[in-house]
mmCIF file of C-alpha atoms in Angstrom:
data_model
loop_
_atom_site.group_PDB
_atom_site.id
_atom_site.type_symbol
_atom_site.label_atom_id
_atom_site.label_comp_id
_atom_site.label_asym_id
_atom_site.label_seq_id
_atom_site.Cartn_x
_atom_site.Cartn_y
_atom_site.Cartn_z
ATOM 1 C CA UNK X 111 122.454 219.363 274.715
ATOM 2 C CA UNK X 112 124.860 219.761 277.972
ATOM 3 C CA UNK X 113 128.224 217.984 277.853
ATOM 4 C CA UNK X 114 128.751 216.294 281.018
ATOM 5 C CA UNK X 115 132.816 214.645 281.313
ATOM 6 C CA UNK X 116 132.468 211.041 280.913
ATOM 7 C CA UNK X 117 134.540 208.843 283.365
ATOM 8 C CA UNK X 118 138.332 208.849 282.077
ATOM 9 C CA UNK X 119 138.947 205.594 282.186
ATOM 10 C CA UNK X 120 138.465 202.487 284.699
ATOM 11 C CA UNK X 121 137.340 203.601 288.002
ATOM 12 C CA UNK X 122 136.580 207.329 286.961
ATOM 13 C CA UNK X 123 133.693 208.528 289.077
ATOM 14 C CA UNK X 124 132.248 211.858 287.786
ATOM 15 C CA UNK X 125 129.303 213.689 289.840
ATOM 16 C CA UNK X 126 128.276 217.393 288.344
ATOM 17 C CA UNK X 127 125.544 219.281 289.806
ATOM 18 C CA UNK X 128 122.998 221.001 286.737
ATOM 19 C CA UNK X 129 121.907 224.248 287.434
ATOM 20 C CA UNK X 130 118.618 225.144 285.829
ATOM 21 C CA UNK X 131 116.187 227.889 285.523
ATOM 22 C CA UNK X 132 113.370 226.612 283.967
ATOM 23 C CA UNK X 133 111.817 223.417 282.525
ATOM 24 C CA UNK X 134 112.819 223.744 279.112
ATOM 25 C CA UNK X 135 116.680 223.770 280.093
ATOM 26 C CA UNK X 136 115.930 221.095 282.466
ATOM 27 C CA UNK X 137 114.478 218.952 279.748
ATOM 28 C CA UNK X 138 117.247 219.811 277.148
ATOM 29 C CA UNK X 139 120.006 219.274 279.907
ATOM 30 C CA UNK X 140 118.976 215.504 281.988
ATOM 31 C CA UNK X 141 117.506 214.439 278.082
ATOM 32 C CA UNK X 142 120.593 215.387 276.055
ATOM 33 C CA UNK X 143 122.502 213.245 279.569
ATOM 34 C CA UNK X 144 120.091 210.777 279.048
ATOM 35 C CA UNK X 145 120.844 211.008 275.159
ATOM 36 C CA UNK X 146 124.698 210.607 275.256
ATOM 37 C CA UNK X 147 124.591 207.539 277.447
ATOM 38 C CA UNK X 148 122.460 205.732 275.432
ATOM 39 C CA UNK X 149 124.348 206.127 272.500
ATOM 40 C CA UNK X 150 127.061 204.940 274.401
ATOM 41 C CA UNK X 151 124.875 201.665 275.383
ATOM 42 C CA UNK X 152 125.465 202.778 278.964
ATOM 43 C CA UNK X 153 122.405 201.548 281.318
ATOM 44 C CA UNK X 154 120.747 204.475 282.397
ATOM 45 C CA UNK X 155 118.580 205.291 286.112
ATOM 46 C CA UNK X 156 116.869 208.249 286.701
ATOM 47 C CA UNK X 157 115.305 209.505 289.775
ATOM 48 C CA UNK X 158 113.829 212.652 289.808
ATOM 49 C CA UNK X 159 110.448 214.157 291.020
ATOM 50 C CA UNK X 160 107.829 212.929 289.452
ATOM 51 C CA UNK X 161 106.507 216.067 287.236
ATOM 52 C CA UNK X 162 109.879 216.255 285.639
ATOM 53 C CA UNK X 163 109.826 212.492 284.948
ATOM 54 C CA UNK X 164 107.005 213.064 282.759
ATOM 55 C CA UNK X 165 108.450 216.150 281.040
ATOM 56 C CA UNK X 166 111.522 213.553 280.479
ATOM 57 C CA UNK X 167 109.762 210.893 279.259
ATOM 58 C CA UNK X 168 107.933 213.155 276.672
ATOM 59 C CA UNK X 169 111.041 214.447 275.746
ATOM 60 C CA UNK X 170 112.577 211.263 274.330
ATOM 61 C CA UNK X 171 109.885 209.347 272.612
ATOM 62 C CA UNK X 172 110.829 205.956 271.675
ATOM 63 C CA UNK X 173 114.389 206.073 273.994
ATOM 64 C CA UNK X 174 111.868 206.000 276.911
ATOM 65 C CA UNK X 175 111.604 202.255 276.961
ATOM 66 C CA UNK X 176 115.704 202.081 277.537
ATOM 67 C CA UNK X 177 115.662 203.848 280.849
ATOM 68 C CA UNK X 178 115.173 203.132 284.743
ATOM 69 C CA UNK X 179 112.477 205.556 285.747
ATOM 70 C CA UNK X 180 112.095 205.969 289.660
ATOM 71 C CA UNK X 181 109.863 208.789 291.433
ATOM 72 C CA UNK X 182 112.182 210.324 293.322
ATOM 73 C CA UNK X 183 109.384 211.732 295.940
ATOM 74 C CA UNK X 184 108.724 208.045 296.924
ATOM 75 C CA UNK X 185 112.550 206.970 296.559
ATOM 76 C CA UNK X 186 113.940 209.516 298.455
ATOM 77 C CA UNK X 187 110.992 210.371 300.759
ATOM 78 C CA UNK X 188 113.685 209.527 303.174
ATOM 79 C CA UNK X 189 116.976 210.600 301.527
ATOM 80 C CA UNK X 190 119.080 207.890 303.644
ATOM 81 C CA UNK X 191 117.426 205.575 301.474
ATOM 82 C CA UNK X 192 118.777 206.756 297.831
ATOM 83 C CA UNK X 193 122.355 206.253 298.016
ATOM 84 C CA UNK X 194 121.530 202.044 298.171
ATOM 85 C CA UNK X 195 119.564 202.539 295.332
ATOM 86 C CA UNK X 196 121.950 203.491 293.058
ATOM 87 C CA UNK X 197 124.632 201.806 293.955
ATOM 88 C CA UNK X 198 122.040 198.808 293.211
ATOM 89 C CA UNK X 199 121.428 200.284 290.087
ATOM 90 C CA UNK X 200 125.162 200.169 289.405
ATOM 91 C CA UNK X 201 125.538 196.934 290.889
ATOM 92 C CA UNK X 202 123.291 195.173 288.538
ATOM 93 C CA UNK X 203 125.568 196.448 285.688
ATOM 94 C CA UNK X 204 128.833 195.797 286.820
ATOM 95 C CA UNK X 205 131.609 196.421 284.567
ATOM 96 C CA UNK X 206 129.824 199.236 282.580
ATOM 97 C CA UNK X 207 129.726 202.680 283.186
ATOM 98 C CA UNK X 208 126.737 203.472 284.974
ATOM 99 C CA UNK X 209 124.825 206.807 284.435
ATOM 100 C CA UNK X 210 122.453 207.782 286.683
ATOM 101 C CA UNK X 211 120.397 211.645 287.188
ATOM 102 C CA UNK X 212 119.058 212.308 290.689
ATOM 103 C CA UNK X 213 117.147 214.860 292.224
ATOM 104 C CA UNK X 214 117.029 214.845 295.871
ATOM 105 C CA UNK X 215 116.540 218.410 296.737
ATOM 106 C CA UNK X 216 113.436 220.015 295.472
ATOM 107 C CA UNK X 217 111.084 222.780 295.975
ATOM 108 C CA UNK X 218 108.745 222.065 299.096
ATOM 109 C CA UNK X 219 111.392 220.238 300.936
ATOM 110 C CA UNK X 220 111.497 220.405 304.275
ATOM 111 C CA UNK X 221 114.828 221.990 306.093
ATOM 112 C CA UNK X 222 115.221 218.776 307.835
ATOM 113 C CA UNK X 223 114.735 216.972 304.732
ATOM 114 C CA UNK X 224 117.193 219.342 302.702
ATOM 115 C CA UNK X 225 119.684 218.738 305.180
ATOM 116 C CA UNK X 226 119.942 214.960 304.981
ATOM 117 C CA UNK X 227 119.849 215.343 301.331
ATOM 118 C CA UNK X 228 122.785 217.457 301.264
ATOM 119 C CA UNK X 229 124.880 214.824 303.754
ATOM 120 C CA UNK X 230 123.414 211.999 301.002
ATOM 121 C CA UNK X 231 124.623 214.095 297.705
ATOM 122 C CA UNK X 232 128.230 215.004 299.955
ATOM 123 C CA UNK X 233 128.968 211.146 300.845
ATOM 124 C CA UNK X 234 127.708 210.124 297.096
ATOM 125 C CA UNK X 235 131.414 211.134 296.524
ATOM 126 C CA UNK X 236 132.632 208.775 299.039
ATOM 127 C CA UNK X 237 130.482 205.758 298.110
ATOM 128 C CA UNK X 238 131.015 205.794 294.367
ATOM 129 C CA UNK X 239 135.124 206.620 294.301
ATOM 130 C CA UNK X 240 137.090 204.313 292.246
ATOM 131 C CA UNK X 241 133.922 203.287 290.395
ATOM 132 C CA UNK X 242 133.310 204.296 286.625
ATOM 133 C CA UNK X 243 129.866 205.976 286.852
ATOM 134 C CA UNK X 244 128.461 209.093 286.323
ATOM 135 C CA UNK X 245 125.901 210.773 288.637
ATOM 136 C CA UNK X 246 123.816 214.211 287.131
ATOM 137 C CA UNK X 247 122.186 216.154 290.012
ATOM 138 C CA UNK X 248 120.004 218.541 288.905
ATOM 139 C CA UNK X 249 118.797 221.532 291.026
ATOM 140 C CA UNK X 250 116.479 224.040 290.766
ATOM 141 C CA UNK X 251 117.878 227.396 291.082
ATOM 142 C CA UNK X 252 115.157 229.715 290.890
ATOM 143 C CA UNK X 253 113.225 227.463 293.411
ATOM 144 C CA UNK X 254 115.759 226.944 295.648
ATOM 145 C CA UNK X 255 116.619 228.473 298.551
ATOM 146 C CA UNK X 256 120.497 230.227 297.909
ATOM 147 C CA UNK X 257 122.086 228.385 300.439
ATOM 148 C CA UNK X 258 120.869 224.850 299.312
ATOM 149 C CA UNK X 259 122.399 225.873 295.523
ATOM 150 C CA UNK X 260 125.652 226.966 297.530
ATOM 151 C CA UNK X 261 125.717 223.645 298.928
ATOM 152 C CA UNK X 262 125.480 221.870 295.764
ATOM 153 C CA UNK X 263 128.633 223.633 294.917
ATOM 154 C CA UNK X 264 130.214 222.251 297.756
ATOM 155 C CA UNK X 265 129.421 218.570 297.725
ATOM 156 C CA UNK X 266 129.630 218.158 293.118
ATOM 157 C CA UNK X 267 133.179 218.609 291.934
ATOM 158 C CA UNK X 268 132.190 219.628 289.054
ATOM 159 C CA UNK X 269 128.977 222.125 287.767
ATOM 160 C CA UNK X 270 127.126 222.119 284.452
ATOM 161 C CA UNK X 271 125.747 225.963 283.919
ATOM 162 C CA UNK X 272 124.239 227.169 281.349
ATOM 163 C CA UNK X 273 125.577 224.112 279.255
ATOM 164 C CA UNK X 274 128.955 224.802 280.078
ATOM 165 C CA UNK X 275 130.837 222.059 282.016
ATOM 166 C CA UNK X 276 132.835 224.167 285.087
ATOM 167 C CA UNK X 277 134.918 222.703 288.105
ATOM 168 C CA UNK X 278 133.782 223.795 291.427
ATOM 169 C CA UNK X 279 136.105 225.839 293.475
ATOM 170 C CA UNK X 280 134.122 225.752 296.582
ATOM 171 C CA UNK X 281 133.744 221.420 296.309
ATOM 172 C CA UNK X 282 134.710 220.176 299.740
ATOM 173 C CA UNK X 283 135.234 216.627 301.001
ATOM 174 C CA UNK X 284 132.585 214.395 302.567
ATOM 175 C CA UNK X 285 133.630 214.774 305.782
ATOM 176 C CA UNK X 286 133.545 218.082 305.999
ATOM 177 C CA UNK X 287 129.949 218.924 304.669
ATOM 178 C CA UNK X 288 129.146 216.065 306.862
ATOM 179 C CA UNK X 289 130.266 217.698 310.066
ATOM 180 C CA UNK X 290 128.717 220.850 309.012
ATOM 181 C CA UNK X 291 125.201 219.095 308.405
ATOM 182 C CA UNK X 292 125.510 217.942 312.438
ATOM 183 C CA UNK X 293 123.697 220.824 313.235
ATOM 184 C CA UNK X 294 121.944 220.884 316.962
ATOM 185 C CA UNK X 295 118.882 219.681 316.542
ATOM 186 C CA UNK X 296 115.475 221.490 317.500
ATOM 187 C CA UNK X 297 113.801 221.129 320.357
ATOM 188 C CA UNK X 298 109.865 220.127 320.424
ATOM 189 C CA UNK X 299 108.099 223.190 322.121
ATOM 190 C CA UNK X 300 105.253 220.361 323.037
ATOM 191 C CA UNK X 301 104.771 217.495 325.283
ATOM 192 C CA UNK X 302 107.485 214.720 324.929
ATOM 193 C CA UNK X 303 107.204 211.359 326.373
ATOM 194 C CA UNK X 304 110.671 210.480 327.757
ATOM 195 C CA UNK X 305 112.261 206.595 328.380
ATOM 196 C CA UNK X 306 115.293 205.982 330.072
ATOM 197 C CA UNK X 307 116.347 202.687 329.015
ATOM 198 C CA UNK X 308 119.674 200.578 330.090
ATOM 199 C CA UNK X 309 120.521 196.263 329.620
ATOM 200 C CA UNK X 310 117.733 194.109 330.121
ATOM 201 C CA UNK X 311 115.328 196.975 328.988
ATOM 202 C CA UNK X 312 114.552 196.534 325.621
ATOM 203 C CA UNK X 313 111.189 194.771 326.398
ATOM 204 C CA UNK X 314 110.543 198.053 328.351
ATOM 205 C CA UNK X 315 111.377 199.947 325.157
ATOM 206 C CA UNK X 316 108.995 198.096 322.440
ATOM 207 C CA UNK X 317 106.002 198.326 325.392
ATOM 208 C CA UNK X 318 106.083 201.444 326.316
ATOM 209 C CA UNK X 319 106.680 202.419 322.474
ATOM 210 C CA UNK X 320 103.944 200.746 321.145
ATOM 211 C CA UNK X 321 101.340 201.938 323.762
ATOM 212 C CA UNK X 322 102.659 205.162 323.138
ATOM 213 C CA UNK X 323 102.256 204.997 319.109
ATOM 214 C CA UNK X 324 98.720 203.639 319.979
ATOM 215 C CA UNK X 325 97.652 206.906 321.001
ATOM 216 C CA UNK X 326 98.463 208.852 317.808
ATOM 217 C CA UNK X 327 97.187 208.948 314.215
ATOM 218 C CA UNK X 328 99.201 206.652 313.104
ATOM 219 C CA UNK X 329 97.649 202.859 311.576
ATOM 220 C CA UNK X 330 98.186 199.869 312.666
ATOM 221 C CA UNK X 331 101.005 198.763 309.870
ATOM 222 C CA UNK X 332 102.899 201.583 310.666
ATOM 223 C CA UNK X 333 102.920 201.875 314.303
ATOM 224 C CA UNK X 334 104.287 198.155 314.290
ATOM 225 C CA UNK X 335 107.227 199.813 311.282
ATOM 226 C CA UNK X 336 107.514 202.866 314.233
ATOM 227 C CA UNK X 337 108.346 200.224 316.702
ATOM 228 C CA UNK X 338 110.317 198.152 315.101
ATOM 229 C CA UNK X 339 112.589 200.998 314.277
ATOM 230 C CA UNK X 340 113.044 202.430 317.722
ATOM 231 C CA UNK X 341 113.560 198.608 318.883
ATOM 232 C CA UNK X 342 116.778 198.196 316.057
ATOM 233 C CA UNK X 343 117.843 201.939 317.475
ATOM 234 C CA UNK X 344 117.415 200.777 321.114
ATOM 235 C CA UNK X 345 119.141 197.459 320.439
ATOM 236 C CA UNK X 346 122.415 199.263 318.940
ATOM 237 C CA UNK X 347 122.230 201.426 322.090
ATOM 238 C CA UNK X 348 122.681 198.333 323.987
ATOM 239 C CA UNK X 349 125.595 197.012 321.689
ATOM 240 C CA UNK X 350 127.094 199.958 320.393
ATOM 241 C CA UNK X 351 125.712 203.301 322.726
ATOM 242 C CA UNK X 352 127.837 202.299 326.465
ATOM 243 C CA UNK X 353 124.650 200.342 327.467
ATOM 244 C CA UNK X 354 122.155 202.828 327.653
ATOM 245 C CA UNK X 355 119.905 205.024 326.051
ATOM 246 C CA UNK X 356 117.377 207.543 326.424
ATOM 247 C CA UNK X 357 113.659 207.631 324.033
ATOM 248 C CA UNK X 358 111.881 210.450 323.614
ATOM 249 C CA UNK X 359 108.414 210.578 321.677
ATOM 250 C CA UNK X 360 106.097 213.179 320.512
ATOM 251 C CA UNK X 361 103.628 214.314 318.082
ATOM 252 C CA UNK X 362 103.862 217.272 315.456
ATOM 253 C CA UNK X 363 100.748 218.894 314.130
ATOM 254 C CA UNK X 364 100.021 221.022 311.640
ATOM 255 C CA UNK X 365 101.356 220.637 307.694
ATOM 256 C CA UNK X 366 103.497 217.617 307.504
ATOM 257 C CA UNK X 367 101.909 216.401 310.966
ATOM 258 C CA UNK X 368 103.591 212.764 312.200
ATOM 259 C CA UNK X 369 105.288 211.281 314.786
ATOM 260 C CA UNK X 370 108.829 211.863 316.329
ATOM 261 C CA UNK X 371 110.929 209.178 317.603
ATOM 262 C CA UNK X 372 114.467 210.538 319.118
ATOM 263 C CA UNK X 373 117.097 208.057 320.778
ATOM 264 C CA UNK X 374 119.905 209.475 321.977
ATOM 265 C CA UNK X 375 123.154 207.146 323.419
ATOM 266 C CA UNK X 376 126.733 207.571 323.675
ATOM 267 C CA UNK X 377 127.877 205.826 320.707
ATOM 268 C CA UNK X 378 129.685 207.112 317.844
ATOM 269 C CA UNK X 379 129.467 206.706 313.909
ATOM 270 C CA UNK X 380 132.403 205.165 312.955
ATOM 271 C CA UNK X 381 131.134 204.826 309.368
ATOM 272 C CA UNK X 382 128.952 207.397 307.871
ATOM 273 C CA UNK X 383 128.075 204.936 305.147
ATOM 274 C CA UNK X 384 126.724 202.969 307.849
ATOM 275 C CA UNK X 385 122.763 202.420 306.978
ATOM 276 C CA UNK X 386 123.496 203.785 303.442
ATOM 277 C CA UNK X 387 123.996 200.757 301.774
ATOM 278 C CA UNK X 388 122.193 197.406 301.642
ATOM 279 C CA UNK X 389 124.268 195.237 304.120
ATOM 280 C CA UNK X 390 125.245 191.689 303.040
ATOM 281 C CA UNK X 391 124.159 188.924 304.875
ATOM 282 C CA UNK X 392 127.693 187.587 305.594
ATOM 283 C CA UNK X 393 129.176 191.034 306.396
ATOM 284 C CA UNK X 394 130.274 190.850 309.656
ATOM 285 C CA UNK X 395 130.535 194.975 309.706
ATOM 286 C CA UNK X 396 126.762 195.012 311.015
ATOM 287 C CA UNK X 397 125.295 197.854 310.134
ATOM 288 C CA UNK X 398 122.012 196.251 309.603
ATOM 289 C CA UNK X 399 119.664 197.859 312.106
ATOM 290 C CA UNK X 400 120.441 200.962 311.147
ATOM 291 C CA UNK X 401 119.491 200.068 307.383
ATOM 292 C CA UNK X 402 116.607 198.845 308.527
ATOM 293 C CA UNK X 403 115.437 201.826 310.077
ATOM 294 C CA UNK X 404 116.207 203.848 307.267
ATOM 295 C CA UNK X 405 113.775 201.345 304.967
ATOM 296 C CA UNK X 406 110.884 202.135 307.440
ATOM 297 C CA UNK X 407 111.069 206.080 308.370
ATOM 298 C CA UNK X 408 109.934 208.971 306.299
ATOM 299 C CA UNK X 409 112.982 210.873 307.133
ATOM 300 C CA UNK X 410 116.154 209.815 309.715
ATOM 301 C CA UNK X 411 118.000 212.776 311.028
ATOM 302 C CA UNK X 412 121.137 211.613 312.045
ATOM 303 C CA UNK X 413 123.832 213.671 314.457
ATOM 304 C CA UNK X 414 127.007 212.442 315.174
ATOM 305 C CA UNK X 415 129.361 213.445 317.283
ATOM 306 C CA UNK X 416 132.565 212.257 319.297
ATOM 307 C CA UNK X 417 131.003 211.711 322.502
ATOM 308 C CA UNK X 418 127.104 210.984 321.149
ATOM 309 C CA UNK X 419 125.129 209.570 318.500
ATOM 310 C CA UNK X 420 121.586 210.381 318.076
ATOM 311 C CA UNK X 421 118.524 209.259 315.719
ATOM 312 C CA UNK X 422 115.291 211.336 315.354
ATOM 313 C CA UNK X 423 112.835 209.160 313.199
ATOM 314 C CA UNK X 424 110.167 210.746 311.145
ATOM 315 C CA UNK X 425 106.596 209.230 310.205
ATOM 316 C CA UNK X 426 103.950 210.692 308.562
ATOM 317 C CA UNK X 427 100.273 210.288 309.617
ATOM 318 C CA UNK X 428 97.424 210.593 307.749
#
């Protein structure tokens, strides 16, 4: 069994990173978590890929029935979608001690896909301080790439190796790993339909986007999710982006085909949480379209910088 610090007192937060080599330390590591807190009677979620949920669930028998199970290759398909559901996980037991394992970086995932994972583990921090839970990210080491297990070190204060609880020298705040994560984005060597869009326009944008979505792969359910999302993009161009916007569309083939939607404006992020977490109905924050679009992409690849704020939204297609 690993010992993993629970919080200190009210409004602890604790978030180590596990570093395993194999199954068999995984299972012994997340169950012996998953162990502790219930023998604490503290609720426990976890979200991990689903092979290792059903090493986990084997693991513990009759516990199994006192846990939140989630697939976290459906969850955190997109991994601007996870943070909201755990901090609905924690929400629904307010005033105890949450504990919670996700994965969100596995073997197989895409570099664009590691990358938002790693902004979504870095602004975990952020989210969750001043809140008594305890988050247990495990990561495969031997199926990692190095530089995704370096990261880890940089966005988990703390590490749990080889069942010995560590603190991480090379942790860094949110903001940082953040910045570092707004890497240029790749260009599409291919043919790219391109939409330069302005007040009054966004008619122009869900036409021209939905007779463009008509002539790929994609069905009929999720064209109309495609162009609903590049609409709520388009629309915070207009309120947020100086007025103006460009689209750009295109098609990948290949493994992992889809479609690309990219709209790029002069805005700025001035929350990072921004799309992260489930807006309320009376916030008056916004922040709404972007959650949106993170509820109906595959993956949302987000680059922010002081003078420009840009969105490139993923779907698969069949």
């Amino acid at each position: 069994m690993i010992t993993v610090p629970a919080p200190a007192g009210p409004g602890a937060f604790v978030h180590p990173a596990l570093f395993y080599r194999d199954l068999t330390e995984y299972v012994t590591g997340v169950g012996g978590f998953v162990r502790a807190a219930l023998a604490a009677d503290e609720p426990v979620l976890v979200a991990v890929p689903g092979p290792h949920l059903t090493a986990l669930r084997e693991s513990l028998g009759d516990d199994v029935a006192e846990v939140t199970w989630t697939d976290m290759t459906e969850l955190g398909r997109n991994p601007g979608r996870i943070l909201a559901a755990l901090q609905d996980f924690a929400d629904r037991h307010a005033g105890r001690a949450a504990r919670i394992v996700g994965e969100p970086i596995w073997p197989g995932r895409s570099p664009a896909e590691v990358r938002e994972a790693t902004r979504h583990e870095a602004l975990i921090n952020t989210a969750f301080a001043g809140r008594a839970a305890t988050i247990l990210c495990p990561y495969d080491v031997p199926g990692l790439a190095p530089s995704v297990v370096s990261e880890a070190r940089r966005t988990h204060p703390t590490l749990v190796v080889e069942g010995r609880d560590l603190v991480s020298p090379a942790y860094t705040d949110a903001s940082t790993v953040c910045a570092d994560c707004d890497l240029p984005l790749p260009e599409h060597d291919g043919a790219v339909y391109r939409l330069e869009y302005s007040h009054g326009g966004l008619a122009e944008v869900r036409e021209h986007a939905e007779g463009w979505a008509r002539t790929t792969a994609l069905t009929a359910a999720r064209r109309s999710d495609l162009v609903l999302a590049i609409s709520e993009a388009a629309a915070n161009s207009l309120s947020h982006g100086g007025g103006k916007g460009t689209l750009r569309l295109w098609a990948t083939a290949g493994p992992g085909s889809g479609v690309v939607a990219e709209i790029h404006d002069a805005g700025r992020l001035a929350d990072p949480l921004a799309g992260r977490r489930r807006p309320s109905l009376a916030s008056a924050q916004g922040g709404r379209g972007l959650w949106m679009i993170h509820q109906l992409c595959d993956l949302v690849e987000v680059r922010a910088t002081e003078t420009a704020f840009t969105l490139r939204l993923h779907m698969a297609t069949p």
